[in-house]
Short mmCIF file of C-alpha atoms in Angstrom, two decimals:
data_model
loop_
_atom_site.label_atom_id
_atom_site.label_comp_id
_atom_site.label_asym_id
_atom_site.label_seq_id
_atom_site.Cartn_x
_atom_site.Cartn_y
_atom_site.Cartn_z
CA MET A 3 28.17 -34.28 63.82
CA TYR A 4 30.69 -31.54 64.48
CA ASP A 5 32.80 -30.94 67.57
CA LYS A 6 31.70 -28.29 70.02
CA VAL A 7 33.58 -25.97 72.37
CA ASN A 8 35.40 -27.57 75.31
CA TRP A 9 33.75 -25.76 78.19
CA PRO A 10 35.42 -25.09 81.52
CA GLU A 11 32.88 -26.16 84.14
CA LYS A 12 32.17 -22.58 85.21
CA PHE A 13 31.10 -21.64 81.67
CA ASP A 14 28.96 -24.65 80.77
CA PRO A 15 26.00 -23.48 78.65
CA ARG A 16 23.59 -25.43 80.87
CA THR A 17 24.45 -23.19 83.82
CA SER A 18 25.17 -19.89 82.05
CA ALA A 19 22.75 -16.99 81.91
CA ILE A 20 23.39 -16.21 78.24
CA TYR A 21 24.43 -18.62 75.49
CA GLY A 22 24.85 -18.35 71.74
CA LEU A 23 25.82 -20.84 69.04
CA ASN A 24 26.50 -19.98 65.41
CA ASP A 25 28.00 -22.08 62.64
CA ILE A 26 28.63 -22.02 58.92
CA ASP A 27 30.14 -24.11 56.15
CA VAL A 28 33.10 -22.42 54.50
CA LYS A 29 34.56 -23.24 51.10
CA ALA A 30 38.10 -22.66 52.32
CA PRO A 31 40.58 -24.90 54.12
CA PRO A 32 40.89 -24.71 57.92
CA GLU A 33 44.31 -23.04 57.60
CA VAL A 34 42.81 -20.01 55.83
CA VAL A 35 40.06 -19.58 58.44
CA TRP A 36 42.57 -20.10 61.25
CA LYS A 37 44.85 -17.33 59.98
CA LEU A 38 41.93 -14.90 59.98
CA LEU A 39 40.96 -15.85 63.55
CA VAL A 40 44.40 -15.64 65.15
CA ASP A 41 45.16 -12.30 63.46
CA ALA A 42 43.00 -10.52 66.04
CA GLU A 43 44.32 -7.00 65.52
CA ASN A 44 43.09 -7.25 61.91
CA TRP A 45 39.63 -8.75 62.55
CA SER A 46 38.14 -5.46 61.38
CA SER A 47 39.50 -6.13 57.87
CA TYR A 48 36.55 -8.45 57.40
CA PHE A 49 34.39 -7.75 60.49
CA PRO A 50 34.25 -3.96 61.03
CA PRO A 51 32.73 -4.00 64.56
CA GLU A 52 35.92 -5.60 65.92
CA ASN A 53 38.07 -2.55 65.21
CA GLN A 54 39.59 -1.92 68.63
CA ILE A 55 41.77 -4.96 69.36
CA LYS A 56 45.18 -4.74 70.97
CA ILE A 57 47.29 -7.78 71.84
CA VAL A 58 49.10 -6.83 75.05
CA SER A 59 51.23 -9.96 75.47
CA GLY A 60 52.79 -12.56 73.23
CA THR A 61 53.21 -12.54 69.48
CA PRO A 62 51.29 -10.46 66.90
CA ASP A 63 48.93 -13.41 66.38
CA LEU A 64 46.90 -14.99 69.16
CA GLU A 65 48.45 -18.02 70.84
CA LEU A 66 47.87 -19.93 74.07
CA GLY A 67 48.05 -17.45 76.96
CA SER A 68 47.82 -14.34 74.77
CA GLU A 69 46.19 -11.43 76.51
CA TYR A 70 44.39 -8.80 74.50
CA THR A 71 41.90 -6.00 74.91
CA ARG A 72 38.93 -5.27 72.74
CA VAL A 73 35.97 -2.94 72.69
CA THR A 74 32.75 -4.83 72.00
CA VAL A 75 29.30 -3.24 71.94
CA GLY A 76 30.89 -0.15 73.48
CA PHE A 77 32.65 -1.82 76.42
CA ARG A 78 36.36 -2.42 76.91
CA MET A 79 37.12 -6.03 77.71
CA ARG A 80 40.19 -8.07 78.60
CA CYS A 81 40.59 -11.50 77.08
CA VAL A 82 42.99 -14.39 77.67
CA VAL A 83 43.39 -17.25 75.19
CA THR A 84 42.74 -20.46 77.10
CA GLU A 85 42.60 -23.03 74.31
CA TYR A 86 44.74 -23.06 71.20
CA GLU A 87 44.89 -26.01 68.85
CA PRO A 88 46.15 -24.78 65.46
CA PHE A 89 43.62 -25.05 62.64
CA ARG A 90 41.02 -26.61 65.01
CA ARG A 91 40.27 -24.76 68.27
CA LEU A 92 40.60 -21.27 69.71
CA SER A 93 38.94 -20.08 72.93
CA TRP A 94 39.26 -17.17 75.31
CA ARG A 95 37.95 -15.98 78.66
CA THR A 96 36.64 -12.42 78.90
CA THR A 97 36.27 -9.96 81.76
CA VAL A 98 34.88 -6.43 81.44
CA ASP A 99 37.17 -3.57 82.45
CA GLY A 100 35.70 -1.64 85.36
CA ASP A 101 33.00 -4.21 86.08
CA GLU A 102 33.01 -4.97 89.79
CA THR A 103 30.27 -7.60 89.56
CA GLY A 104 32.63 -10.38 88.48
CA SER A 105 30.80 -10.95 85.21
CA THR A 106 32.67 -13.16 82.74
CA ALA A 107 32.27 -14.70 79.31
CA TYR A 108 33.84 -17.57 77.43
CA HIS A 109 34.07 -17.67 73.64
CA GLY A 110 35.22 -20.63 71.58
CA TRP A 111 35.76 -21.42 67.92
CA VAL A 112 35.89 -24.93 66.46
CA ILE A 113 37.03 -25.59 62.88
CA SER A 114 36.22 -29.01 61.41
CA PRO A 115 37.55 -30.07 57.99
CA THR A 116 34.96 -31.00 55.37
CA ASP A 117 35.20 -32.35 51.83
CA ASP A 118 35.04 -28.87 50.30
CA GLY A 119 36.59 -26.71 53.03
CA CYS A 120 35.57 -26.59 56.67
CA HIS A 121 32.76 -26.10 59.12
CA VAL A 122 33.16 -23.24 61.59
CA LEU A 123 31.28 -23.23 64.87
CA THR A 124 31.43 -20.52 67.50
CA GLU A 125 29.82 -20.60 70.92
CA GLU A 126 29.79 -18.14 73.78
CA THR A 127 28.43 -18.10 77.29
CA GLN A 128 28.08 -15.02 79.48
CA GLN A 129 27.49 -14.88 83.21
CA GLY A 130 26.94 -12.24 85.84
CA PRO A 131 25.01 -9.03 86.42
CA PHE A 132 26.86 -6.94 83.83
CA PHE A 133 26.07 -9.30 80.94
CA LEU A 134 22.51 -9.90 82.15
CA GLU A 135 21.82 -6.16 82.09
CA GLU A 136 23.84 -5.01 79.05
CA ILE A 137 23.22 -7.98 76.79
CA GLY A 138 20.35 -10.00 78.22
CA ARG A 139 17.98 -7.14 79.04
CA LYS A 140 19.11 -4.26 76.82
CA ARG A 141 20.06 -6.28 73.73
CA PRO A 142 18.18 -9.60 73.69
CA GLY A 143 19.44 -11.78 70.86
CA ALA A 144 22.60 -9.71 70.46
CA VAL A 145 25.03 -12.58 71.06
CA TYR A 146 23.46 -14.63 68.29
CA ASP A 147 23.09 -11.70 65.88
CA TYR A 148 26.63 -10.41 66.43
CA HIS A 149 28.23 -13.81 66.00
CA GLN A 150 26.08 -14.68 62.99
CA GLN A 151 27.37 -11.61 61.22
CA TRP A 152 30.91 -12.53 62.31
CA VAL A 153 30.78 -16.11 60.97
CA GLU A 154 29.22 -14.98 57.69
CA LEU A 155 31.85 -12.31 57.11
CA LEU A 156 34.62 -14.67 58.21
CA ALA A 157 33.40 -17.19 55.61
CA GLU A 158 33.30 -14.51 52.91
CA ALA A 159 36.83 -13.37 53.76
CA ALA A 160 38.21 -16.92 53.78
CA GLU A 161 36.55 -17.77 50.49
CA ALA A 162 37.84 -14.52 48.94
CA GLU A 163 41.35 -15.42 50.07
CA VAL A 164 41.06 -18.84 48.38
CA ALA A 165 39.78 -17.17 45.18
CA LYS A 166 42.65 -14.67 45.25
CA ARG A 167 45.20 -17.48 45.59
CA ALA A 168 43.62 -19.34 42.67
CA ARG A 169 44.17 -16.42 40.26
#
């Protein structure tokens, strides 16, 4: 069994309106996957939809407390990294710019070493009127679909990096 996201009480999947879980086995070491995840401003190099990321505090790579903005499914969001355990765990809390309903989301990544690389799990919960309308009603299944594409392309990028190093 693999580890799961460490949920702050407010974001527990059992009490959240929207929840998604995606995972994949990757034939690359955790360090390679980790580098791709913390290099947020370059996520679009392997996952084109995440092409509007700007870290507004901290170092060029994500770290504990980093604040960054991103545009996801057409909406500008502010994120703060709340969990950072190198090569193992990365999580952030999200608020939507201009949303006065107090809607929030929490997204976590867990990387577990395996015999031939690692297992990557990502989970997200979303709460509040904004997410219920924009994701739950207008785009049912979008959290799962979006993150499935992300984990698959992340795995491809990590495995390509390992292949490139082997040459």
